[in-house]
Short mmCIF file of C-alpha atoms in Angstrom, two decimals:
data_model
loop_
_atom_site.label_atom_id
_atom_site.label_comp_id
_atom_site.label_asym_id
_atom_site.label_seq_id
_atom_site.Cartn_x
_atom_site.Cartn_y
_atom_site.Cartn_z
CA THR A 1 -2.75 -24.04 2.16
CA CYS A 2 0.46 -24.04 0.17
CA SER A 3 3.89 -25.47 0.87
CA VAL A 4 7.46 -26.00 -0.24
CA ASP A 5 6.26 -29.49 -1.29
CA ARG A 6 4.97 -27.75 -4.50
CA PHE A 7 1.31 -28.54 -3.76
CA LEU A 8 -1.80 -26.57 -2.88
CA VAL A 9 -4.13 -28.38 -0.52
CA LEU A 10 -7.81 -27.47 -0.24
CA TRP A 11 -9.26 -28.72 3.05
CA LYS A 12 -12.93 -29.50 3.57
CA LEU A 13 -13.64 -28.25 7.09
CA LYS A 14 -17.32 -29.24 7.25
CA SER A 15 -17.04 -32.85 6.16
CA GLN A 16 -14.06 -33.85 8.28
CA GLY A 17 -11.28 -35.89 6.81
CA ARG A 18 -11.09 -34.83 3.18
CA ALA A 19 -8.49 -32.79 1.32
CA TYR A 20 -7.76 -32.04 -2.34
CA ARG A 21 -4.13 -31.79 -3.39
CA PHE A 22 -3.52 -29.68 -6.50
CA ALA A 23 -0.33 -30.28 -8.48
CA GLY A 24 0.98 -27.89 -11.13
CA HIS A 25 3.79 -25.74 -9.81
CA ALA A 26 7.32 -26.97 -10.51
CA GLU A 27 8.84 -25.50 -7.33
CA ALA A 28 7.82 -24.37 -3.82
CA VAL A 29 4.49 -22.53 -3.55
CA THR A 30 5.11 -19.39 -1.49
CA SER A 31 1.72 -17.67 -1.25
CA ILE A 32 -1.96 -18.31 -1.88
CA ASP A 33 -5.15 -16.23 -1.86
CA PHE A 34 -8.86 -16.90 -2.39
CA SER A 35 -10.80 -14.47 -4.58
CA PRO A 36 -13.40 -12.48 -2.60
CA ASP A 37 -16.25 -14.63 -3.98
CA GLY A 38 -14.34 -17.87 -3.27
CA GLN A 39 -14.57 -19.02 -6.89
CA LEU A 40 -10.87 -18.74 -7.71
CA LEU A 41 -7.51 -19.37 -6.07
CA ALA A 42 -4.30 -17.53 -6.90
CA SER A 43 -0.90 -19.02 -6.08
CA ALA A 44 2.68 -17.76 -6.32
CA SER A 45 5.72 -19.98 -6.68
CA GLN A 46 9.50 -20.11 -6.81
CA ASP A 47 9.04 -21.39 -10.39
CA HIS A 48 8.61 -17.67 -11.37
CA THR A 49 4.87 -18.04 -12.12
CA VAL A 50 1.49 -17.06 -10.73
CA ARG A 51 -1.37 -19.52 -11.25
CA LEU A 52 -5.13 -19.02 -11.15
CA TRP A 53 -7.07 -22.12 -10.12
CA ILE A 54 -10.73 -23.09 -10.15
CA PRO A 55 -10.93 -25.02 -6.86
CA CYS A 56 -12.94 -27.97 -8.20
CA ILE A 57 -12.23 -31.65 -8.77
CA HIS A 58 -10.91 -31.02 -12.29
CA GLY A 59 -8.23 -28.66 -10.97
CA GLU A 60 -7.98 -26.41 -14.02
CA SER A 61 -5.42 -23.65 -13.72
CA SER A 62 -3.98 -20.96 -15.95
CA VAL A 63 -0.39 -19.76 -15.72
CA LEU A 64 0.60 -16.09 -15.59
CA LYS A 65 4.18 -15.66 -16.78
CA GLY A 66 6.15 -12.46 -16.57
CA HIS A 67 8.35 -12.55 -13.49
CA THR A 68 12.00 -13.54 -13.96
CA ALA A 69 12.62 -14.78 -10.40
CA SER A 70 10.76 -16.39 -7.47
CA VAL A 71 7.33 -14.89 -6.77
CA ARG A 72 6.99 -14.17 -3.05
CA SER A 73 3.37 -13.11 -2.64
CA VAL A 74 0.07 -12.99 -4.49
CA SER A 75 -3.14 -11.22 -3.50
CA PHE A 76 -6.54 -10.44 -5.07
CA SER A 77 -8.03 -6.97 -5.23
CA HIS A 78 -11.23 -6.68 -3.22
CA ASP A 79 -13.42 -6.62 -6.35
CA GLY A 80 -11.72 -9.81 -7.57
CA TYR A 81 -10.81 -8.32 -10.98
CA SER A 82 -7.06 -7.99 -10.40
CA VAL A 83 -4.19 -9.85 -8.77
CA VAL A 84 -0.98 -8.27 -7.46
CA SER A 85 2.26 -10.26 -7.20
CA ALA A 86 5.64 -9.42 -5.64
CA SER A 87 8.88 -11.04 -6.73
CA ASN A 88 12.61 -11.45 -6.19
CA ASP A 89 13.05 -9.76 -9.61
CA LYS A 90 12.46 -6.47 -7.62
CA SER A 91 9.12 -5.86 -9.38
CA ILE A 92 5.42 -5.79 -8.48
CA LYS A 93 3.04 -6.90 -11.22
CA ILE A 94 -0.70 -6.37 -11.52
CA TRP A 95 -2.64 -8.92 -13.59
CA SER A 96 -6.14 -8.96 -15.05
CA VAL A 97 -8.09 -11.96 -13.79
CA CYS A 98 -10.67 -11.90 -16.62
CA TYR A 99 -8.15 -11.58 -19.47
CA GLN A 100 -5.34 -13.43 -17.65
CA ARG A 101 -2.71 -11.01 -18.82
CA LEU A 102 -0.29 -8.49 -17.34
CA LEU A 103 -1.76 -5.01 -16.83
CA PHE A 104 1.28 -3.11 -15.54
CA THR A 105 4.52 -3.38 -13.53
CA LEU A 106 5.63 -1.22 -10.59
CA LEU A 107 9.37 -0.63 -10.26
CA GLN A 108 11.10 1.23 -7.45
CA HIS A 109 12.30 -1.39 -4.99
CA THR A 110 16.04 -1.94 -5.29
CA ARG A 111 16.07 -5.45 -3.79
CA TRP A 112 13.73 -8.48 -3.53
CA VAL A 113 10.07 -7.56 -2.95
CA ARG A 114 8.60 -9.61 -0.13
CA CYS A 115 4.90 -8.72 -0.20
CA ALA A 116 2.33 -6.54 -1.98
CA LYS A 117 -1.36 -5.96 -1.15
CA PHE A 118 -4.30 -3.96 -2.49
CA SER A 119 -6.17 -1.59 -0.16
CA PRO A 120 -9.84 -2.48 0.54
CA ASP A 121 -11.03 0.10 -2.01
CA GLY A 122 -8.47 -1.04 -4.61
CA ARG A 123 -7.01 2.43 -5.14
CA ILE A 124 -3.73 1.87 -3.29
CA ILE A 125 -1.11 -0.87 -3.26
CA ALA A 126 1.31 -1.33 -0.34
CA SER A 127 4.56 -3.24 -0.80
CA CYS A 128 7.62 -4.09 1.28
CA GLY A 129 11.04 -5.33 0.26
CA GLU A 130 14.52 -6.24 1.38
CA ASP A 131 15.66 -2.67 0.58
CA LYS A 132 14.08 -1.86 4.01
CA SER A 133 11.37 0.30 2.44
CA VAL A 134 7.58 0.08 2.60
CA ASN A 135 6.08 1.75 -0.46
CA ILE A 136 2.58 3.12 -1.04
CA TRP A 137 1.47 3.19 -4.69
CA ASP A 138 -1.44 4.88 -6.44
CA ALA A 139 -2.95 2.01 -8.46
CA ARG A 140 -4.39 4.41 -11.08
CA SER A 141 -1.40 6.67 -11.75
CA LYS A 142 1.05 3.80 -11.02
CA ILE A 143 3.24 6.22 -9.04
CA CYS A 144 4.86 5.57 -5.66
CA VAL A 145 3.22 8.28 -3.56
CA ASN A 146 4.96 7.57 -0.28
CA SER A 147 7.68 5.45 1.27
CA PHE A 148 8.36 4.46 4.89
CA SER A 149 11.83 3.27 5.82
CA ASP A 150 11.91 3.27 9.61
CA TYR A 151 13.47 -0.19 9.78
CA GLU A 152 16.73 -1.59 11.14
CA GLU A 153 16.04 -4.59 8.94
CA HIS A 154 13.44 -5.28 6.25
CA ALA A 155 9.69 -5.91 6.56
CA ASN A 156 8.54 -9.44 5.70
CA PHE A 157 4.84 -8.71 5.27
CA VAL A 158 2.47 -5.78 4.84
CA THR A 159 -1.33 -5.60 5.07
CA PHE A 160 -4.13 -3.03 5.31
CA ASN A 161 -6.52 -2.70 8.22
CA PRO A 162 -10.20 -3.39 7.30
CA SER A 163 -11.02 0.32 6.87
CA GLY A 164 -8.01 0.91 4.62
CA THR A 165 -6.73 3.86 6.65
CA CYS A 166 -3.67 2.10 8.08
CA ILE A 167 -1.05 -0.44 7.07
CA ALA A 168 0.66 -2.89 9.40
CA THR A 169 4.11 -4.33 8.73
CA ALA A 170 5.80 -7.44 10.12
CA GLY A 171 9.52 -6.86 10.59
CA SER A 172 12.51 -9.16 10.51
CA ASP A 173 13.75 -6.92 13.38
CA HIS A 174 11.09 -8.59 15.63
CA THR A 175 8.70 -5.61 15.41
CA VAL A 176 5.15 -4.94 14.25
CA LYS A 177 4.42 -1.37 13.16
CA ILE A 178 1.14 0.31 12.26
CA TRP A 179 1.17 3.44 10.08
CA ASP A 180 -1.63 5.88 9.29
CA ILE A 181 -1.36 6.35 5.51
CA ARG A 182 -3.46 9.55 5.59
CA THR A 183 -1.05 11.39 7.89
CA ASN A 184 2.04 9.21 7.19
CA LYS A 185 2.57 8.82 10.92
CA LEU A 186 3.70 5.78 12.89
CA LEU A 187 0.74 5.02 15.17
CA GLN A 188 1.84 1.91 17.06
CA HIS A 189 5.08 0.00 17.48
CA PHE A 190 5.11 -3.44 19.11
CA LYS A 191 8.23 -5.41 19.97
CA VAL A 192 6.73 -8.49 21.60
CA HIS A 193 8.50 -11.34 19.76
CA ARG A 194 11.99 -12.75 20.27
CA ALA A 195 12.57 -13.36 16.54
CA GLY A 196 11.44 -12.04 13.16
CA VAL A 197 7.71 -11.61 12.52
CA ASN A 198 6.72 -13.42 9.31
CA CYS A 199 3.03 -12.66 8.90
CA ILE A 200 0.17 -10.65 10.41
CA SER A 201 -3.61 -10.58 10.01
CA PHE A 202 -6.23 -8.05 11.12
CA HIS A 203 -9.44 -9.24 12.75
CA PRO A 204 -12.44 -7.99 10.67
CA SER A 205 -13.34 -5.61 13.52
CA GLY A 206 -9.95 -3.92 13.13
CA ASN A 207 -9.48 -4.07 16.92
CA TYR A 208 -7.14 -7.08 17.02
CA LEU A 209 -4.03 -8.10 15.13
CA ILE A 210 -2.53 -11.58 15.13
CA THR A 211 1.19 -12.12 14.52
CA ALA A 212 3.21 -15.19 13.49
CA SER A 213 6.90 -15.33 14.37
CA SER A 214 10.06 -17.38 13.94
CA ASP A 215 10.18 -17.62 17.76
CA GLY A 216 7.52 -20.37 17.40
CA THR A 217 4.60 -18.36 18.80
CA LEU A 218 1.51 -16.51 17.63
CA LYS A 219 0.43 -13.43 19.55
CA ILE A 220 -2.89 -11.61 19.53
CA LEU A 221 -2.56 -7.87 20.05
CA ASP A 222 -5.40 -5.70 21.34
CA LEU A 223 -4.89 -2.50 19.31
CA LEU A 224 -7.24 -0.44 21.50
CA GLU A 225 -5.52 -1.43 24.75
CA GLU A 226 -2.12 -1.53 22.98
CA GLY A 227 -0.84 -4.81 24.33
CA VAL A 228 -0.60 -8.58 23.94
CA ILE A 229 -3.65 -10.48 25.18
CA TYR A 230 -2.76 -14.02 24.07
CA THR A 231 0.46 -15.88 23.36
CA LEU A 232 -0.22 -19.13 21.49
CA HIS A 233 2.11 -22.12 21.43
CA GLY A 234 1.52 -25.10 19.20
CA HIS A 235 3.99 -25.07 16.34
CA GLN A 236 7.36 -26.77 16.74
CA GLY A 237 9.58 -24.16 15.09
CA PRO A 238 8.99 -20.94 13.15
CA VAL A 239 5.38 -19.93 12.43
CA LEU A 240 5.34 -18.77 8.81
CA CYS A 241 1.79 -17.58 8.18
CA VAL A 242 -1.49 -16.76 9.88
CA ALA A 243 -4.91 -15.58 8.68
CA PHE A 244 -8.27 -14.81 10.24
CA SER A 245 -11.37 -16.29 8.62
CA LYS A 246 -13.71 -13.88 6.84
CA GLY A 247 -15.92 -13.44 9.92
CA GLY A 248 -13.06 -13.57 12.41
CA GLU A 249 -14.45 -16.53 14.36
CA LYS A 250 -11.45 -18.72 13.46
CA PHE A 251 -7.88 -18.34 12.29
CA GLY A 252 -5.39 -20.70 10.72
CA SER A 253 -1.62 -20.85 11.12
CA GLY A 254 1.09 -22.69 9.20
CA GLY A 255 4.61 -23.49 10.35
CA ALA A 256 7.98 -24.84 9.29
CA ASP A 257 6.95 -28.01 11.17
CA ALA A 258 4.66 -28.84 8.17
CA GLN A 259 1.60 -28.41 10.41
CA VAL A 260 -1.49 -26.34 9.80
CA LEU A 261 -3.36 -25.46 13.00
CA LEU A 262 -6.93 -24.20 13.03
CA TRP A 263 -7.84 -22.06 16.04
CA LYS A 264 -11.14 -20.74 17.36
CA THR A 265 -11.29 -17.18 18.66
CA ASN A 266 -13.16 -16.31 21.84
CA PHE A 267 -12.53 -12.63 22.46
CA ASP A 268 -15.78 -11.61 20.75
CA THR A 269 -18.03 -13.66 23.02
CA LEU A 270 -16.04 -13.34 26.25
CA ASP A 271 -14.39 -10.38 27.82
CA TYR A 272 -10.77 -11.49 27.69
CA LYS A 273 -10.18 -10.38 31.31
CA GLU A 274 -12.67 -13.10 32.29
CA VAL A 275 -10.80 -15.57 30.08
CA LEU A 276 -7.57 -14.49 31.73
CA LYS A 277 -8.99 -15.25 35.18
CA HIS A 278 -10.29 -18.63 33.98
CA ASN A 279 -6.94 -19.56 32.44
CA PHE A 280 -5.02 -18.37 35.49
CA ARG A 281 -7.15 -20.50 37.80
CA ARG A 282 -6.73 -23.53 35.59
CA THR A 283 -2.97 -23.32 35.09
CA HIS A 284 -1.76 -21.98 38.45
CA ILE A 285 -1.92 -23.66 41.87
CA ASP A 286 -2.95 -21.09 44.44
CA ASP A 287 -0.02 -19.84 46.53
CA PRO A 288 -0.54 -18.98 50.19
CA PRO A 289 -1.70 -15.36 50.46
CA HIS A 290 1.03 -12.76 50.36
CA LEU A 291 1.14 -9.99 52.94
CA LEU A 292 0.33 -7.46 50.20
CA ASP A 293 -2.80 -9.45 49.29
CA ILE A 294 -4.08 -9.05 52.83
CA TYR A 295 -3.02 -5.40 53.05
CA PRO A 296 -3.05 -4.30 49.41
CA ARG A 297 -0.89 -1.28 48.64
CA SER A 298 -2.35 1.57 46.62
CA PRO A 299 -1.89 1.11 42.86
CA HIS A 300 1.13 2.83 41.39
CA LEU A 301 0.68 4.41 37.99
CA HIS A 302 4.03 3.16 36.66
CA ASP A 303 3.38 -0.42 37.80
CA VAL A 304 0.65 -1.13 35.26
CA LYS A 305 1.62 -4.38 33.55
CA PHE A 306 -0.40 -5.63 30.60
CA GLU A 307 -1.53 -9.20 31.30
CA SER A 308 -1.36 -11.92 28.66
CA VAL A 309 -2.79 -15.42 28.54
CA GLU A 310 -0.41 -18.20 27.44
CA VAL A 311 -2.31 -20.85 25.50
CA ASN A 312 -0.66 -24.18 24.75
CA PRO A 313 -2.81 -26.66 22.77
CA THR A 314 -0.92 -29.63 24.24
CA PHE A 315 -2.42 -28.71 27.62
CA ASP A 316 -5.60 -26.90 26.67
CA VAL A 317 -6.99 -28.95 23.77
CA PRO A 318 -7.96 -32.60 24.23
CA ASP A 319 -7.20 -33.59 20.61
CA THR A 320 -4.81 -31.47 18.58
CA LEU A 321 -3.93 -34.07 15.96
CA THR A 322 -6.97 -34.97 13.90
CA PRO A 323 -6.57 -38.13 11.80
CA ASP A 324 -4.88 -37.67 8.44
CA PRO A 325 -7.54 -36.77 5.89
CA THR A 326 -8.31 -38.76 2.77
CA VAL A 327 -6.24 -36.89 0.17
CA ILE A 328 -7.60 -36.74 -3.36
CA GLU A 329 -4.83 -36.09 -5.92
CA ILE A 330 -5.72 -33.64 -8.70
#
């Protein structure tokens, strides 16, 4: 995890109660990413630098300098050889991990660049900025091959689905949009939050998308059924980031309340309609039967309402606050 407190913290999840705090950045750390093999960490900071860390007790890191303003996001390519960074200097930079030097710069955004990501095959880069555009770049020719700008406001975050055929964007206009980059068509458009969406993450199956919003909630969208299946409460204030684990069995979220919450998924093992029934029974006192329950009317096609489970850890989880871990300063 990374924070405006200028530190990276590496949490040991197996042996409970231990964390390693890495110091090095001079200002807030805005983004962090593990290399695909887990041997390196990349971090971006408001101190205009990108750092590569070996996540061990010595805490060695190397600094990549080149940006002239805050760096907003950093992300590894899927082969681990390159890192892409996006900055308030309106540029996207691609760095070599082995040689720790700048490979090339992409320039077309006219305002701050919020986020940039490699596609799963490494051939495409997607970026979004405060100029309200979402750009698709060919990583080999370094040319912007397409641009989407169907936004009232700007996109905060962009990511590829696991197959690399679509991109999803998180909008400051409260929306989540999914585009097919082969046909350049808008496939899905969700407006389920009451405030800007700050971050999104695809489940490895590609069937679910989780969203983190300034309205204080996380929502899990079923992309096949095209609706919200879970609304998660737990953070006190805006939720800034969210990410599924590699296998999709867990996800983590971070908020402006300085909390990191670790969640366990259950929609792979249980049909969520069963979970919905279970949650409904647990959280609702049965009302006396309604006349329509005794004499049910025939279903009306336009009455179909997508059901969603509200999950609040303060009610559903016996212990949400684990003891503070032993923090080892590095």
